[in-house]
Amino acid sequence: MKQVKILMLALVVLMGVGFTSCMNGENDTTVREDAFVKVVSYMGSTWFEDTNGFRYYPTDASLAAMKTQMGFEPVNGGMAYVIYQYDSATQTKTATSTSLKDLQLLYATKLDATVESVQHKPEEGEEPLSNDSIAKAPIRGLEGTISTSYGNITYKPIMFDESTLLLQIDYFMGPEGLLSHYFTLVHYRDESVDENTIKLYLRHNNGKDTSTSYTSVNYLNQYPFVFYKAFNLRKLDGSINENTKIIIEVQENNTNIDLESEQTKTKTYTVQIKAKE
């Protein structure tokens, strides 16, 4: 049986809903799947782990091919989206399996975005510090529903693990702007917040892309890195634990990309840190 999971199905699994799809070709033992993973590099070896701790061991050759063909440079602790295949005649994946080995990588892209811990939050009229990030454009939102052939899928900010925040960001973009957009989560260390709470500000820099013809949702299947952004909260000063509440403040506008527009509104999202299992 040939099993196929496309990017949208990986999103379903990531959001906590199991899904398996089968296609024709009962004599074909090649299994092709995809996954959102963390990169682990140790003693010269690189493998991946998903949110449940399942391990994926790619072949050295396919890992090297991803570097050559796609510029994929795995960084320990970073997050990635991968498509892989293996032969089910030589190994099987069951409910009790903990790993897959000798995987042939077909696609791999990093999802990591920037986290900045800034000493001081500027007052009105005050110059920001050098490592602060200034937004140039709003986003459309961090939660919503995507209509697919498998049904409607609802997405929202989630913790991939106890230290990695995964955002699915809907924003205006054009076909020439795939590499123009940058996102930074800013934490101001001198800002007063409730106990066990971290407030973060999502800054969107759209570069020279001023198009409102398409959105990142339109491109997520072909270019997942434009929609999925992972932020390593370990880069923040101070400790985080399962009692920590994350507040994310964003500027949203579903009509245009003008931060000064009366249609641009401030919105906050709340996420609870995921306890380490």
Short mmCIF file of C-alpha atoms in Angstrom, two decimals:
data_model
loop_
_atom_site.label_atom_id
_atom_site.label_comp_id
_atom_site.label_asym_id
_atom_site.label_seq_id
_atom_site.Cartn_x
_atom_site.Cartn_y
_atom_site.Cartn_z
CA MET A 1 0.00 0.00 0.00
CA LYS A 2 1.36 3.39 -0.96
CA GLN A 3 0.75 6.01 1.72
CA VAL A 4 0.92 9.73 1.00
CA LYS A 5 0.64 12.69 3.38
CA ILE A 6 0.86 16.15 1.87
CA LEU A 7 1.71 19.34 3.71
CA MET A 8 -1.89 20.05 4.65
CA LEU A 9 -2.11 16.63 6.28
CA ALA A 10 1.02 17.37 8.27
CA LEU A 11 -0.81 20.42 9.57
CA VAL A 12 -3.70 18.19 10.65
CA VAL A 13 -1.33 15.90 12.52
CA LEU A 14 0.48 18.85 14.07
CA MET A 15 -2.79 20.23 15.38
CA GLY A 16 -3.45 16.92 17.11
CA VAL A 17 -5.65 15.05 14.64
CA GLY A 18 -4.27 11.77 13.29
CA PHE A 19 -4.72 11.18 9.56
CA THR A 20 -3.57 8.55 7.07
CA SER A 21 -4.30 8.61 3.36
CA CYS A 22 -3.90 5.77 0.88
CA MET A 23 -3.57 5.84 -2.90
CA ASN A 24 -3.64 3.21 -5.61
CA GLY A 25 -0.63 0.98 -6.09
CA GLU A 26 -0.93 -1.95 -3.71
CA ASN A 27 2.30 -3.51 -4.99
CA ASP A 28 4.34 -0.37 -4.41
CA THR A 29 6.05 -0.57 -1.01
CA THR A 30 7.38 2.98 -1.14
CA VAL A 31 5.92 5.14 1.61
CA ARG A 32 6.07 8.92 1.27
CA GLU A 33 5.26 11.15 4.23
CA ASP A 34 6.06 14.56 5.64
CA ALA A 35 6.62 15.99 9.10
CA PHE A 36 7.32 19.10 11.12
CA VAL A 37 10.50 18.35 13.07
CA LYS A 38 13.25 19.65 15.31
CA VAL A 39 16.84 19.17 14.15
CA VAL A 40 19.19 17.19 16.40
CA SER A 41 22.93 17.17 15.66
CA TYR A 42 25.18 15.08 17.88
CA MET A 43 28.64 13.60 17.43
CA GLY A 44 28.63 14.29 13.70
CA SER A 45 25.18 12.78 13.10
CA THR A 46 21.96 14.61 12.24
CA TRP A 47 18.42 13.38 12.70
CA PHE A 48 14.97 14.83 13.28
CA GLU A 49 12.40 14.55 16.07
CA ASP A 50 8.72 15.42 15.88
CA THR A 51 6.48 16.82 18.60
CA ASN A 52 5.91 13.32 20.01
CA GLY A 53 9.61 12.47 20.20
CA PHE A 54 9.52 10.17 17.16
CA ARG A 55 12.91 10.08 15.44
CA TYR A 56 13.62 10.30 11.72
CA TYR A 57 17.09 9.25 10.52
CA PRO A 58 17.86 10.43 6.97
CA THR A 59 20.65 8.97 4.89
CA ASP A 60 23.82 11.04 4.71
CA ALA A 61 23.50 11.14 0.93
CA SER A 62 19.98 12.59 0.93
CA LEU A 63 20.92 15.09 3.64
CA ALA A 64 23.83 16.24 1.49
CA ALA A 65 21.51 16.43 -1.53
CA MET A 66 19.15 18.75 0.34
CA LYS A 67 22.08 21.02 1.12
CA THR A 68 23.18 21.09 -2.52
CA GLN A 69 19.76 21.29 -4.14
CA MET A 70 17.81 23.38 -1.64
CA GLY A 71 20.42 25.12 0.48
CA PHE A 72 19.16 23.27 3.55
CA GLU A 73 21.62 23.77 6.41
CA PRO A 74 20.32 21.90 9.47
CA VAL A 75 21.03 23.69 12.75
CA ASN A 76 20.85 21.85 16.06
CA GLY A 77 17.67 22.88 17.86
CA GLY A 78 16.19 24.46 14.75
CA MET A 79 12.88 23.52 13.21
CA ALA A 80 12.20 22.21 9.73
CA TYR A 81 9.57 20.78 7.45
CA VAL A 82 10.63 17.63 5.58
CA ILE A 83 9.21 15.23 3.02
CA TYR A 84 10.76 11.77 3.05
CA GLN A 85 10.23 8.27 1.75
CA TYR A 86 11.18 4.75 2.80
CA ASP A 87 10.54 1.15 1.78
CA SER A 88 7.85 -0.51 3.90
CA ALA A 89 9.17 -3.90 2.76
CA THR A 90 12.26 -3.37 4.92
CA GLN A 91 10.74 -1.46 7.85
CA THR A 92 7.26 -0.65 9.07
CA LYS A 93 5.83 2.19 11.09
CA THR A 94 3.41 1.09 13.80
CA ALA A 95 1.74 2.65 16.82
CA THR A 96 4.66 1.49 18.96
CA SER A 97 7.46 2.53 16.61
CA THR A 98 9.91 5.10 17.92
CA SER A 99 11.95 5.79 14.79
CA LEU A 100 12.43 5.35 11.07
CA LYS A 101 15.88 4.86 9.55
CA ASP A 102 17.55 5.20 6.16
CA LEU A 103 15.07 7.82 5.03
CA GLN A 104 15.40 9.37 1.61
CA LEU A 105 14.80 13.10 1.95
CA LEU A 106 12.86 14.59 -0.95
CA TYR A 107 12.35 18.08 0.44
CA ALA A 108 13.65 20.00 3.45
CA THR A 109 13.31 23.62 4.49
CA LYS A 110 14.08 25.51 7.68
CA LEU A 111 11.26 27.31 9.47
CA ASP A 112 13.30 29.27 12.02
CA ALA A 113 12.62 32.98 12.54
CA THR A 114 14.28 35.58 14.77
CA VAL A 115 13.72 36.19 18.48
CA GLU A 116 15.10 39.41 20.00
CA SER A 117 15.36 40.21 23.71
CA VAL A 118 15.53 44.01 23.98
CA GLN A 119 16.50 45.78 27.19
CA HIS A 120 14.13 48.73 26.88
CA LYS A 121 10.72 49.31 25.30
CA PRO A 122 10.81 52.76 23.69
CA GLU A 123 8.33 55.38 24.77
CA GLU A 124 6.46 57.43 22.17
CA GLY A 125 8.95 59.57 20.26
CA GLU A 126 11.93 57.69 21.68
CA GLU A 127 14.46 56.01 19.41
CA PRO A 128 14.40 52.20 19.66
CA LEU A 129 17.54 50.33 20.69
CA SER A 130 19.78 48.93 17.99
CA ASN A 131 18.55 45.33 18.33
CA ASP A 132 14.88 46.29 18.35
CA SER A 133 12.80 45.35 15.31
CA ILE A 134 10.45 47.80 13.63
CA ALA A 135 7.39 46.55 11.76
CA LYS A 136 6.86 47.79 8.21
CA ALA A 137 3.55 46.05 7.50
CA PRO A 138 0.69 44.40 9.36
CA ILE A 139 -0.32 40.77 8.99
CA ARG A 140 -3.76 39.34 8.25
CA GLY A 141 -3.86 37.02 11.25
CA LEU A 142 -2.41 34.12 13.25
CA GLU A 143 -5.52 31.97 13.28
CA GLY A 144 -8.10 30.96 10.75
CA THR A 145 -9.62 28.15 8.74
CA ILE A 146 -8.23 26.67 5.55
CA SER A 147 -10.59 24.83 3.21
CA THR A 148 -9.08 21.66 1.72
CA SER A 149 -10.27 18.51 -0.03
CA TYR A 150 -9.97 16.83 3.37
CA GLY A 151 -12.29 19.33 5.01
CA ASN A 152 -11.78 22.58 6.87
CA ILE A 153 -8.62 22.86 8.97
CA THR A 154 -8.41 25.40 11.77
CA TYR A 155 -4.98 26.76 12.69
CA LYS A 156 -3.75 28.91 15.57
CA PRO A 157 -0.50 29.64 17.48
CA ILE A 158 0.83 26.50 19.16
CA MET A 159 3.83 25.27 21.11
CA PHE A 160 5.66 22.61 19.12
CA ASP A 161 7.51 21.61 22.27
CA GLU A 162 8.33 23.21 25.63
CA SER A 163 10.47 25.96 24.05
CA THR A 164 9.45 26.33 20.39
CA LEU A 165 6.55 28.55 19.38
CA LEU A 166 5.14 27.76 15.94
CA LEU A 167 3.15 30.49 14.23
CA GLN A 168 1.15 30.09 11.05
CA ILE A 169 1.13 33.60 9.66
CA ASP A 170 -1.35 34.84 7.08
CA TYR A 171 -0.14 38.01 5.34
CA PHE A 172 -0.30 39.76 1.99
CA MET A 173 2.44 38.95 -0.49
CA GLY A 174 3.14 38.76 -4.19
CA PRO A 175 4.70 36.05 -6.38
CA GLU A 176 7.99 37.96 -6.44
CA GLY A 177 8.07 38.36 -2.66
CA LEU A 178 8.75 34.81 -1.52
CA LEU A 179 12.07 35.79 0.06
CA SER A 180 11.19 39.39 0.93
CA HIS A 181 9.33 38.89 4.21
CA TYR A 182 10.95 38.65 7.63
CA PHE A 183 9.37 38.12 11.02
CA THR A 184 10.82 38.88 14.45
CA LEU A 185 9.40 38.24 17.91
CA VAL A 186 10.49 41.02 20.25
CA HIS A 187 10.57 40.75 24.05
CA TYR A 188 11.13 43.91 26.13
CA ARG A 189 12.89 43.01 29.35
CA ASP A 190 11.80 46.17 31.19
CA GLU A 191 8.10 45.79 30.39
CA SER A 192 5.91 45.04 33.39
CA VAL A 193 3.69 41.97 32.96
CA ASP A 194 1.91 39.51 35.23
CA GLU A 195 3.88 36.76 36.97
CA ASN A 196 4.72 33.75 34.76
CA THR A 197 3.82 35.79 31.69
CA ILE A 198 5.97 36.75 28.72
CA LYS A 199 4.71 39.35 26.27
CA LEU A 200 6.04 39.23 22.73
CA TYR A 201 5.54 41.56 19.78
CA LEU A 202 5.47 40.13 16.26
CA ARG A 203 7.17 42.46 13.79
CA HIS A 204 6.63 42.03 10.05
CA ASN A 205 9.11 43.43 7.55
CA ASN A 206 7.80 43.00 4.02
CA GLY A 207 10.92 44.34 2.33
CA LYS A 208 10.06 45.69 -1.12
CA ASP A 209 6.98 43.51 -1.56
CA THR A 210 3.94 45.80 -1.58
CA SER A 211 1.60 43.41 -3.36
CA THR A 212 -1.83 42.54 -1.96
CA SER A 213 -2.66 40.18 -4.83
CA TYR A 214 -2.05 36.99 -2.85
CA THR A 215 -1.50 35.82 0.71
CA SER A 216 0.92 33.40 2.35
CA VAL A 217 -1.94 30.89 2.62
CA ASN A 218 -2.03 30.73 -1.19
CA TYR A 219 1.60 29.58 -1.21
CA LEU A 220 1.79 27.35 1.85
CA ASN A 221 1.62 24.03 -0.03
CA GLN A 222 4.34 24.94 -2.51
CA TYR A 223 6.47 27.10 -0.20
CA PRO A 224 5.73 26.13 3.43
CA PHE A 225 8.41 28.45 4.81
CA VAL A 226 6.35 31.53 3.92
CA PHE A 227 3.48 30.48 6.20
CA TYR A 228 5.12 28.52 9.03
CA LYS A 229 7.55 30.34 11.32
CA ALA A 230 9.24 28.77 14.36
CA PHE A 231 10.61 30.83 17.25
CA ASN A 232 13.03 29.44 19.84
CA LEU A 233 11.93 30.96 23.15
CA ARG A 234 15.09 29.71 24.86
CA LYS A 235 16.74 32.75 23.33
CA LEU A 236 14.79 34.95 25.73
CA ASP A 237 16.41 36.08 28.95
CA GLY A 238 14.81 34.42 31.93
CA SER A 239 13.39 30.96 32.44
CA ILE A 240 10.23 29.53 30.93
CA ASN A 241 8.30 26.53 32.20
CA GLU A 242 4.95 24.80 31.85
CA ASN A 243 3.32 27.55 33.92
CA THR A 244 4.45 30.31 31.57
CA LYS A 245 1.80 32.11 29.54
CA ILE A 246 2.82 33.67 26.24
CA ILE A 247 1.02 36.78 24.99
CA ILE A 248 1.66 37.71 21.36
CA GLU A 249 0.72 41.19 20.19
CA VAL A 250 0.32 41.81 16.46
CA GLN A 251 -0.94 44.46 14.07
CA GLU A 252 -3.62 43.07 11.76
CA ASN A 253 -5.25 44.36 8.61
CA ASN A 254 -7.19 42.19 6.15
CA THR A 255 -7.52 44.95 3.56
CA ASN A 256 -4.16 46.66 3.02
CA ILE A 257 -0.56 46.78 4.27
CA ASP A 258 -0.59 50.28 5.74
CA LEU A 259 0.30 50.26 9.45
CA GLU A 260 -1.24 53.73 9.81
CA SER A 261 -4.54 52.74 8.23
CA GLU A 262 -7.63 52.98 10.43
CA GLN A 263 -8.29 49.38 9.43
CA THR A 264 -5.08 48.22 11.13
CA LYS A 265 -5.95 46.91 14.57
CA THR A 266 -3.94 45.58 17.51
CA LYS A 267 -4.75 42.02 18.50
CA THR A 268 -3.29 39.66 21.10
CA TYR A 269 -3.05 35.88 21.14
CA THR A 270 -2.37 33.71 24.19
CA VAL A 271 -0.46 30.43 24.25
CA GLN A 272 0.45 28.21 27.20
CA ILE A 273 3.91 26.68 27.33
CA LYS A 274 3.78 22.96 26.60
CA ALA A 275 4.98 20.80 29.50
CA LYS A 276 7.91 18.55 28.67
CA GLU A 277 6.85 14.92 28.49
#
